[in-house]
mmCIF file of C-alpha atoms in Angstrom:
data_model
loop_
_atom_site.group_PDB
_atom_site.id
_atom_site.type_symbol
_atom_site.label_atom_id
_atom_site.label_comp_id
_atom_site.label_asym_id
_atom_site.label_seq_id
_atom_site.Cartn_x
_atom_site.Cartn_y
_atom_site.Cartn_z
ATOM 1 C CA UNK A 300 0.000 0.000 0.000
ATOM 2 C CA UNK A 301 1.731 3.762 -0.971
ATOM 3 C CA UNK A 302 2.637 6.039 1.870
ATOM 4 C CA UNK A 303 -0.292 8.952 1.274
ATOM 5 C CA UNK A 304 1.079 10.806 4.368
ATOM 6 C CA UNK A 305 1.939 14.267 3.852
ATOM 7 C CA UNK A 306 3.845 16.957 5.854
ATOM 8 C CA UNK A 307 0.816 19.759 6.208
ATOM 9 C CA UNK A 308 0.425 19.330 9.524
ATOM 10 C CA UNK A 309 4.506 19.368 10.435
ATOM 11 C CA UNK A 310 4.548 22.035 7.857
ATOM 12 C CA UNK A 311 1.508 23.790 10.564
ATOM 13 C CA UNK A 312 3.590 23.992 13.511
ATOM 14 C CA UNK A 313 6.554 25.623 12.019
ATOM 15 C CA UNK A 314 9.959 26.314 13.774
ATOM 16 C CA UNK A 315 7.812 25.545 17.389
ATOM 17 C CA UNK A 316 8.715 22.940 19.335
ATOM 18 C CA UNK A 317 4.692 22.206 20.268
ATOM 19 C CA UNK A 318 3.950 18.525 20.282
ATOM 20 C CA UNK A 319 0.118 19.338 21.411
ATOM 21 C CA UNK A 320 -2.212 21.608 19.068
ATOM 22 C CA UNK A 321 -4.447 24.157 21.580
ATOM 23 C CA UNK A 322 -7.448 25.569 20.295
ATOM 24 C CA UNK A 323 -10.173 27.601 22.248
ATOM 25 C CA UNK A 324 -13.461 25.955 22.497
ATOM 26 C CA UNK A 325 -14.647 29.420 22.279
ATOM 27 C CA UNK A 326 -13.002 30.480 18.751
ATOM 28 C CA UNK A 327 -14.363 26.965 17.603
ATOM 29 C CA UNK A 328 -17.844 27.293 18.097
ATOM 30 C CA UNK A 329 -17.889 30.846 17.143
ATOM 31 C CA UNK A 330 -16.639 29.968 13.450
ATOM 32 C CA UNK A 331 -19.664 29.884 11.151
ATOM 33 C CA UNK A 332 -21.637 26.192 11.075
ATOM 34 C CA UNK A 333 -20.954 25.480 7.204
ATOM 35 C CA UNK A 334 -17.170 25.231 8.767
ATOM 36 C CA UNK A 335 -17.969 23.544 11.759
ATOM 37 C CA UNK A 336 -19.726 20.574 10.079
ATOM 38 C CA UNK A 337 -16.602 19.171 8.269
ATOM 39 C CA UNK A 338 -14.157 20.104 11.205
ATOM 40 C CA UNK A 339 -16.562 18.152 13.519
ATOM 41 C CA UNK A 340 -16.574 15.144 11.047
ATOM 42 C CA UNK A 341 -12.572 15.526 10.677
ATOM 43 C CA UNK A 342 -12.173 15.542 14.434
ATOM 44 C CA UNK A 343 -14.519 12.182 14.583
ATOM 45 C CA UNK A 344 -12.525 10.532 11.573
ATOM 46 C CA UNK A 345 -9.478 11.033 13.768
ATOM 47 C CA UNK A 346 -10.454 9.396 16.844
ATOM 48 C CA UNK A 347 -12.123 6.296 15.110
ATOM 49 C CA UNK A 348 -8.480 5.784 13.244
ATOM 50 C CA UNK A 349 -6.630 6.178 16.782
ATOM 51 C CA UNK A 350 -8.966 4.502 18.900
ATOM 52 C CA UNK A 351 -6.295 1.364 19.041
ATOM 53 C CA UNK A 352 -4.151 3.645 20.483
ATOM 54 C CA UNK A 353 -3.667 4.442 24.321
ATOM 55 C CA UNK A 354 -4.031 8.259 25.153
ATOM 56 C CA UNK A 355 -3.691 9.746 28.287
ATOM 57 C CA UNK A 356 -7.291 10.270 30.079
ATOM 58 C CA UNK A 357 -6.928 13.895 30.385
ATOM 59 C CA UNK A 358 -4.647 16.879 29.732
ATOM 60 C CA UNK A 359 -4.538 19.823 31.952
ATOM 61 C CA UNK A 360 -3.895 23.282 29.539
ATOM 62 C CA UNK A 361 -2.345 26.456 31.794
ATOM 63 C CA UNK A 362 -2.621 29.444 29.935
ATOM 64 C CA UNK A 363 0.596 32.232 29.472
ATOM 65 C CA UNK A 364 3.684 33.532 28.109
ATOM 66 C CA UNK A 365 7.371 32.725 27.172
ATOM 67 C CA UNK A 366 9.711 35.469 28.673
ATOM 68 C CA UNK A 367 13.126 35.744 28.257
ATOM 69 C CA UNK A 368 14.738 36.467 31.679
ATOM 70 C CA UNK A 369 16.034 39.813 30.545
ATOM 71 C CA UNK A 370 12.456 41.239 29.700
ATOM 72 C CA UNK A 371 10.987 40.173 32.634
ATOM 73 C CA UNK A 372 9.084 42.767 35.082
ATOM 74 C CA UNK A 373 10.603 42.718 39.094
ATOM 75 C CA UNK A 374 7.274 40.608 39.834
ATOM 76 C CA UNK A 375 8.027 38.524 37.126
ATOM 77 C CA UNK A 376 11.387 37.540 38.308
ATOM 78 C CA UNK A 377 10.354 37.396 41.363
ATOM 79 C CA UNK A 378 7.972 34.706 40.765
ATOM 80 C CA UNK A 379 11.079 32.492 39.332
ATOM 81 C CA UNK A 380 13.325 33.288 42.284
ATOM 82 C CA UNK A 381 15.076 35.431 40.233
ATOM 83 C CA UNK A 382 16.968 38.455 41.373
ATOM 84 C CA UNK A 383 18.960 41.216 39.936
ATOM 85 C CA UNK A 384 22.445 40.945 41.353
ATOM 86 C CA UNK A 385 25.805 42.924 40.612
ATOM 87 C CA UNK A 386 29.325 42.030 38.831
ATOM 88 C CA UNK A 387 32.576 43.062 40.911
ATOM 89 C CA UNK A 388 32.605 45.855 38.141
ATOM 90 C CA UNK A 389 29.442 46.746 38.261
ATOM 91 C CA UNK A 390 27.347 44.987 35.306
ATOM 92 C CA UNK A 391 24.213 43.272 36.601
ATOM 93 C CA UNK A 392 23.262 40.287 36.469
ATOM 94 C CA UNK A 393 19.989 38.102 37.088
ATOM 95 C CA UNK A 394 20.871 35.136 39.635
ATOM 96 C CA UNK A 395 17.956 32.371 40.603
ATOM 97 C CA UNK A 396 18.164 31.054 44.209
ATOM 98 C CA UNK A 397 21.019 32.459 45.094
ATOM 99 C CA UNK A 398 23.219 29.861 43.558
ATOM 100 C CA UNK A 399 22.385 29.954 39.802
ATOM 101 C CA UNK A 400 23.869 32.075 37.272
ATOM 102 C CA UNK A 401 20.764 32.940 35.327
ATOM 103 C CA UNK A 402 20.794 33.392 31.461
ATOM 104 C CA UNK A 403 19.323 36.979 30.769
ATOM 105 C CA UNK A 404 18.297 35.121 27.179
ATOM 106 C CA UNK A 405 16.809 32.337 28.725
ATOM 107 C CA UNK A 406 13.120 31.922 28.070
ATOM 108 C CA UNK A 407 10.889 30.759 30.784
ATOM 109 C CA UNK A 408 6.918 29.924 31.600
ATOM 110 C CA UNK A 409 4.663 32.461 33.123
ATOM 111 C CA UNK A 410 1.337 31.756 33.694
ATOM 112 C CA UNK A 411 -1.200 34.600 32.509
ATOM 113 C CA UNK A 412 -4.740 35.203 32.353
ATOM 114 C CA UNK A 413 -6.103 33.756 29.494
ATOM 115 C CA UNK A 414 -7.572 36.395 27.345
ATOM 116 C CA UNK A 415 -10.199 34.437 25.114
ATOM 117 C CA UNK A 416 -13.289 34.148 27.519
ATOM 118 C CA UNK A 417 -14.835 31.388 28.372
ATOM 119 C CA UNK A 418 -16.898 29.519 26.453
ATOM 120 C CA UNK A 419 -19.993 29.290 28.563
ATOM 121 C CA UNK A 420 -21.730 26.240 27.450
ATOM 122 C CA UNK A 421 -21.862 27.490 23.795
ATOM 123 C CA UNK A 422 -23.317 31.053 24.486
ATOM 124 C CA UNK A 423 -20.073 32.664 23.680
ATOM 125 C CA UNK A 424 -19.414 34.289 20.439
ATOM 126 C CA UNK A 425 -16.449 36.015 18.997
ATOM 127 C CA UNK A 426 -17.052 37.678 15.902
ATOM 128 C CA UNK A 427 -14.135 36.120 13.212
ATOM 129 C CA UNK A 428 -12.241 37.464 10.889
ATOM 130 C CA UNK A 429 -11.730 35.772 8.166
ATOM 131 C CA UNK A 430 -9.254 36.487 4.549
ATOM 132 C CA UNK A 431 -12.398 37.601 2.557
ATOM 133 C CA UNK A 432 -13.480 39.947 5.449
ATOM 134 C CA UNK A 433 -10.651 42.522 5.808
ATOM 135 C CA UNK A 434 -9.468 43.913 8.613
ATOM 136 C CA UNK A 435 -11.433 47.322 9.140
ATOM 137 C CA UNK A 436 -7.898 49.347 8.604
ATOM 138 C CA UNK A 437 -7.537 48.491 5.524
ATOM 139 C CA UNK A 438 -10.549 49.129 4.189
ATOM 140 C CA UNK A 439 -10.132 51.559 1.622
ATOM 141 C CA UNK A 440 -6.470 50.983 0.975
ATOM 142 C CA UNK A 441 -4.749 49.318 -1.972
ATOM 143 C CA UNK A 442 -3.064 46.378 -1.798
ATOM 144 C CA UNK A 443 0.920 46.604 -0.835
ATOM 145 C CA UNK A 444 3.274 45.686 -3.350
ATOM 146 C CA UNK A 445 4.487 42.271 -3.424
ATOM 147 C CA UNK A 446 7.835 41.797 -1.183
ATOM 148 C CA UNK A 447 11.025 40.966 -2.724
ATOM 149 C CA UNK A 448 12.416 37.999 -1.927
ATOM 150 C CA UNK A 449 14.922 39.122 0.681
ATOM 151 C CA UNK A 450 12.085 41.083 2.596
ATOM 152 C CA UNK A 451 9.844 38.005 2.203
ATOM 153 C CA UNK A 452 13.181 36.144 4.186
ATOM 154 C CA UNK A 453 13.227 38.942 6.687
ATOM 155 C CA UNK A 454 9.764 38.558 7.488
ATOM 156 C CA UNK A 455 9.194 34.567 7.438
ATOM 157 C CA UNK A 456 12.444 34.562 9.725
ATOM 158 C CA UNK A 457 10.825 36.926 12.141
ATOM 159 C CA UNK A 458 7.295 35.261 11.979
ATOM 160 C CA UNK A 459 9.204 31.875 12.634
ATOM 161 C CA UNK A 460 11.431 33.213 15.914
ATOM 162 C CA UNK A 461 8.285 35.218 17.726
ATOM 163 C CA UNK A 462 6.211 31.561 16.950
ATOM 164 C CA UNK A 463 8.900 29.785 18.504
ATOM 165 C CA UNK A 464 9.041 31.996 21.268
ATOM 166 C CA UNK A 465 5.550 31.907 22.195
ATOM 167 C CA UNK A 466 5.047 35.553 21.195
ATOM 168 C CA UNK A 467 2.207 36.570 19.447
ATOM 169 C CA UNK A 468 3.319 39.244 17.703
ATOM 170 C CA UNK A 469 2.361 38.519 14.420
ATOM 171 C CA UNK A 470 -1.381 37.113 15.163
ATOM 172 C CA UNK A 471 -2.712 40.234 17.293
ATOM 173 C CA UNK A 472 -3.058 42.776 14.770
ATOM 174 C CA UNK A 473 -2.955 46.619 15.955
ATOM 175 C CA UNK A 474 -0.493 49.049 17.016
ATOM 176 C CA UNK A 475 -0.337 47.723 20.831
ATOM 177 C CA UNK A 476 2.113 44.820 18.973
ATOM 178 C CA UNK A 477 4.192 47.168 16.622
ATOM 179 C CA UNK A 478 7.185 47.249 19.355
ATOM 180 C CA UNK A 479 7.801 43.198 19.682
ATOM 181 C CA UNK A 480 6.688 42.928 15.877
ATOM 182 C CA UNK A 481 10.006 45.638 15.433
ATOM 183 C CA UNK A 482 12.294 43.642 17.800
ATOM 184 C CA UNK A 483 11.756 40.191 15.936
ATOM 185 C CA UNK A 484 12.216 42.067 12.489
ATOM 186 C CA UNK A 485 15.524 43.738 13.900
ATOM 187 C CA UNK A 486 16.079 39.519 15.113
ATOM 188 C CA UNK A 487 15.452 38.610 11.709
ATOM 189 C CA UNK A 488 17.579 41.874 10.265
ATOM 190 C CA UNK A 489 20.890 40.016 12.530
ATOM 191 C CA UNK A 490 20.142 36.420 11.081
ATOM 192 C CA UNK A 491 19.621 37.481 7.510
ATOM 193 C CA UNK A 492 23.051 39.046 7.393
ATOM 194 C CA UNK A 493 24.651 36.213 9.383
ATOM 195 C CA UNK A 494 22.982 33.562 6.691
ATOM 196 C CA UNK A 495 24.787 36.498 3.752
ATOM 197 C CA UNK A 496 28.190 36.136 5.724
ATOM 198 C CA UNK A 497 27.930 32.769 6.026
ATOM 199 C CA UNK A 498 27.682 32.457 2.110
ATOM 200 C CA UNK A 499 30.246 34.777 1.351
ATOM 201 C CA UNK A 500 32.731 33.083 3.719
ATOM 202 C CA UNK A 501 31.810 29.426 3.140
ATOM 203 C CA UNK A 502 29.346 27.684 4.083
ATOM 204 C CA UNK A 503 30.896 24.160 4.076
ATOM 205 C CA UNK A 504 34.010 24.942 6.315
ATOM 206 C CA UNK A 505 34.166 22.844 9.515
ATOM 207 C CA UNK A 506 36.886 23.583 12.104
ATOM 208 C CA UNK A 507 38.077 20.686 14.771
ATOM 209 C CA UNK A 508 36.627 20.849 18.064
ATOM 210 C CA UNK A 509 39.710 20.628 19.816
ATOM 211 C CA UNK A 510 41.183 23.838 20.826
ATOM 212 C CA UNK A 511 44.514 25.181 18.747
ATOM 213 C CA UNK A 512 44.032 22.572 16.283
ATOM 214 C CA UNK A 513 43.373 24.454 12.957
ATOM 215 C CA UNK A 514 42.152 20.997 10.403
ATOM 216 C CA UNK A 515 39.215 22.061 8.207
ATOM 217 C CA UNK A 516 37.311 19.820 6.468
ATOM 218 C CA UNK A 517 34.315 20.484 3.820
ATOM 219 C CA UNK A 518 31.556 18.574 5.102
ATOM 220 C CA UNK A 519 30.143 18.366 0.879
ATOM 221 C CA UNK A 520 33.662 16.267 -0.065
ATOM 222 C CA UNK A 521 34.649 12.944 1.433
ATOM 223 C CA UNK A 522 36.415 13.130 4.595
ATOM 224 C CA UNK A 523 37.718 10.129 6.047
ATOM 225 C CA UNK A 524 39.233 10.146 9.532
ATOM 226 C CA UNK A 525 36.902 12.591 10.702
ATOM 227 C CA UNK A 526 34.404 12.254 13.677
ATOM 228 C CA UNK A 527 31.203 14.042 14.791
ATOM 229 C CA UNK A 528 29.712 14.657 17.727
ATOM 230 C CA UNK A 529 26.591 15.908 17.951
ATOM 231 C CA UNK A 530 27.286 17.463 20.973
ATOM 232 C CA UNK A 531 30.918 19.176 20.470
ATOM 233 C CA UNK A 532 31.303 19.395 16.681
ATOM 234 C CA UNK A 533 33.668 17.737 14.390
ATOM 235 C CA UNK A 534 37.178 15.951 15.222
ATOM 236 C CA UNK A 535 40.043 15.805 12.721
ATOM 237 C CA UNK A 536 41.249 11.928 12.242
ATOM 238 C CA UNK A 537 44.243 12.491 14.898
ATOM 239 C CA UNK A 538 42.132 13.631 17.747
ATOM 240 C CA UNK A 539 39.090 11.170 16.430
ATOM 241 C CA UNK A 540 41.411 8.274 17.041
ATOM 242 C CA UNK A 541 42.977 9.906 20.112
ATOM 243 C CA UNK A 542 39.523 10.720 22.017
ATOM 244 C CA UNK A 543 36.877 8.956 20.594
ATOM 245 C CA UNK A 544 38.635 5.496 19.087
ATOM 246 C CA UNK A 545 37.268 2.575 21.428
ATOM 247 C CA UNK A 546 40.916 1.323 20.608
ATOM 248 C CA UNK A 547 41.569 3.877 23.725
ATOM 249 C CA UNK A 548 39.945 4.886 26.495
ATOM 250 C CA UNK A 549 37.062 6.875 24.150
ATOM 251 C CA UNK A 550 35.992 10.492 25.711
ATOM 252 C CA UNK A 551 32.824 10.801 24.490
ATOM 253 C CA UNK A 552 30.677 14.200 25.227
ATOM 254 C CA UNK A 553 27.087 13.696 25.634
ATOM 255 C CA UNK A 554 24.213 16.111 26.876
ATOM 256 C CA UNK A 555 22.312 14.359 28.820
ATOM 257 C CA UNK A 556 18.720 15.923 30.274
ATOM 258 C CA UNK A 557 17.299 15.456 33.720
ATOM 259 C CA UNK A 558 13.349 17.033 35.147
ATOM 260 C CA UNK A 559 15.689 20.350 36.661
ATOM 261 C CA UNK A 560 19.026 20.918 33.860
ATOM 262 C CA UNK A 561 20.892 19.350 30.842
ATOM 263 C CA UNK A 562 24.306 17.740 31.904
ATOM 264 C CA UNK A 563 27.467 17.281 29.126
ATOM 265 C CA UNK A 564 29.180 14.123 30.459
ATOM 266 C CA UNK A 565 32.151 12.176 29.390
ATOM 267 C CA UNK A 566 32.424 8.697 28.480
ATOM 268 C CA UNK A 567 34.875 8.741 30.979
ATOM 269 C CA UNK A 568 32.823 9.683 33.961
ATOM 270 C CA UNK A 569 33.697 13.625 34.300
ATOM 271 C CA UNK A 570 30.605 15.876 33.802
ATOM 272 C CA UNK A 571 30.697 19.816 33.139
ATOM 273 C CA UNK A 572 29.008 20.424 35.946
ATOM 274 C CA UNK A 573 26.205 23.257 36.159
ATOM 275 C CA UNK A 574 26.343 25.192 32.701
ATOM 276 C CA UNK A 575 24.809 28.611 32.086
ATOM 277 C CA UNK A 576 24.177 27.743 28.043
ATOM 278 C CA UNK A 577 25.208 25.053 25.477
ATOM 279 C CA UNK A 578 28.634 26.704 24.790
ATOM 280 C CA UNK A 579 29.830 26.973 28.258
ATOM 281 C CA UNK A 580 29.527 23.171 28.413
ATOM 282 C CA UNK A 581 31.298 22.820 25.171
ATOM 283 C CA UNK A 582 34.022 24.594 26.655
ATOM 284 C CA UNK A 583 34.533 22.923 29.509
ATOM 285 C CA UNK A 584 34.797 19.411 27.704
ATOM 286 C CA UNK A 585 37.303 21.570 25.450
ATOM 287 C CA UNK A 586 39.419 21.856 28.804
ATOM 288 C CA UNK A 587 39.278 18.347 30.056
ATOM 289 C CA UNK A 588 40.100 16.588 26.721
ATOM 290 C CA UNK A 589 42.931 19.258 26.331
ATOM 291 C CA UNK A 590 44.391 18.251 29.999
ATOM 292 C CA UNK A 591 43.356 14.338 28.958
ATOM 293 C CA UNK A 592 45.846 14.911 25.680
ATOM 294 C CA UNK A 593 48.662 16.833 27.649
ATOM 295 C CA UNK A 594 48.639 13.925 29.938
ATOM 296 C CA UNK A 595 48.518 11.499 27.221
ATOM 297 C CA UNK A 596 51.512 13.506 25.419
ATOM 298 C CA UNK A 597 53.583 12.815 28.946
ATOM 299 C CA UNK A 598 53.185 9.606 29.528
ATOM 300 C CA UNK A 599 54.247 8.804 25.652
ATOM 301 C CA UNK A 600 57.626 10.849 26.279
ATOM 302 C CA UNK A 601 58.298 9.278 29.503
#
């Protein structure tokens, strides 16, 4: 029998990490009943071709926002434990607990007040909007001009990071949104020029991992020898067979996630430790295969 599945509904979700799809009861009923009919025979259709399937007996949705630590209000903070704290020279710094280094870029869950209302056992209505009814502010106008395809970039790339984000900048129309919507095109603005200096510099150009050693490789041409990690990069063949060859004693990085934090650990047994982001845990691998090699390179001599 052919494979007839399609990617629409991946295609849906977008950059977002979402693995449940959250609609309003209110917004459904309050769609017009000619599209109501065939939604409510879709939804039927897909629990009678699931019902082999175990499901969990009931999900509990909490309404509110992603924040990055940095934009957060005093109460906001606050309510994660999170304080504002000082450098010896004077920078601050948010700290959670009074132990944790806090990422100022690191987004977290706030709860909020949900601001569809309720549905009220189907009295609720909120009038829709649909594409052939346009939005009262533009009655009147002409349609803009078609975007050129570097503008079109500049706005799917913002679109994509404010979905990810949780941020609905792009969904609420109206003024009250034109700041965020100005920040994620400015976000967009940074990784459209990265992706033009990426081209311009090569794209294909892979470094080692290992600190001071300066092998490239092009990951589009053959390249045997070489080793990657998904969780430190690439190795050349020399430190590949010096770290990572079971011929040794291998010193394999892997993140590994717990309920509270993600841990980089060694196939050895030595773990990074508390990391503030990705790169800091990189690093410190970086430091422990460099003294593992240095120790290596002594014992050989002696």
């Amino acid at each position: 029998m052919p494979d007839t599945r399609t990617e629409e509904i991946h295609k849906h979700f977008g950059l977002s990490y979402a693995n449940y799809l959250v609609i309003p009861r209110t917004l459904l009923q309050s769609m017009p009943a000619k599209w109501q009919t065939p939604f409510v025979a879709l939804l039927n259709e897909l629990d009678e071709a699931f019902q082999h399937v175990p499901q969990a007996e009931a999900y509990e949705v909490t309404p509110g926002k992603w924040r990055a630590v940095g934009d957060m209000t005093t109460d906001e903070m606050h309510s994660l434990n999170t304080r504002t704290d000082t450098q010896a020279d004077g920078t601050p710094y948010p700290k959670r607990d009074d132990w944790y280094d806090q990422d100022p870029d690191e987004q977290h869950f706030l709860e909020d007040e949900d601001p569809v209302p309720h549905y009220n056992r189907g009295r609720t209505h909120v009038e829709p909007r649909t594409s052939s009814a346009p939005h009262p502010a533009q009655m009147g106008r002409t349609a803009p001009n078609a975007p050129q395809p570097a503008e079109g970039l500049r706005q799917h790339l913002a679109e994509a990071m404010a979905m990810a984000a949780g941020s609905k900048a792009f969904i609420v129309p109206g003024p009250a949104r034109e700041h965020p919507r100005s920040q994620w095109l400015a976000h967009a603005d940074a990784a459209v020029n990265a992706l033009h200096r990426w081209e311009q510099e090569g794209t294909l150009a892979r470094l080692c991992t290992i600190p001071g050693c300066f092998h490239q490789l092009n990951i589009a041409s053959p390249h045997p020898g070489w080793l990657h990690s998904r969780a430190v990069g690439y190795a050349c063949p020399n430190h590949a067979a010096a770290l990572w060859s079971e011929l040794n004693d291998p010193h394999i990085p892997d993140w590994q996630y717990t309920d509270e934090r993600a841990v980089l650990r060694c196939s050895c047994g030595w773990d990074a430790g508390r990391t503030r982001f990705r790169g800091h845990g990189t690093t410190l691998w970086q430091v422990h295969v460099l003294s593992v090699l240095e120790s290596t390179d002594a014992d050989s001599v002696n």
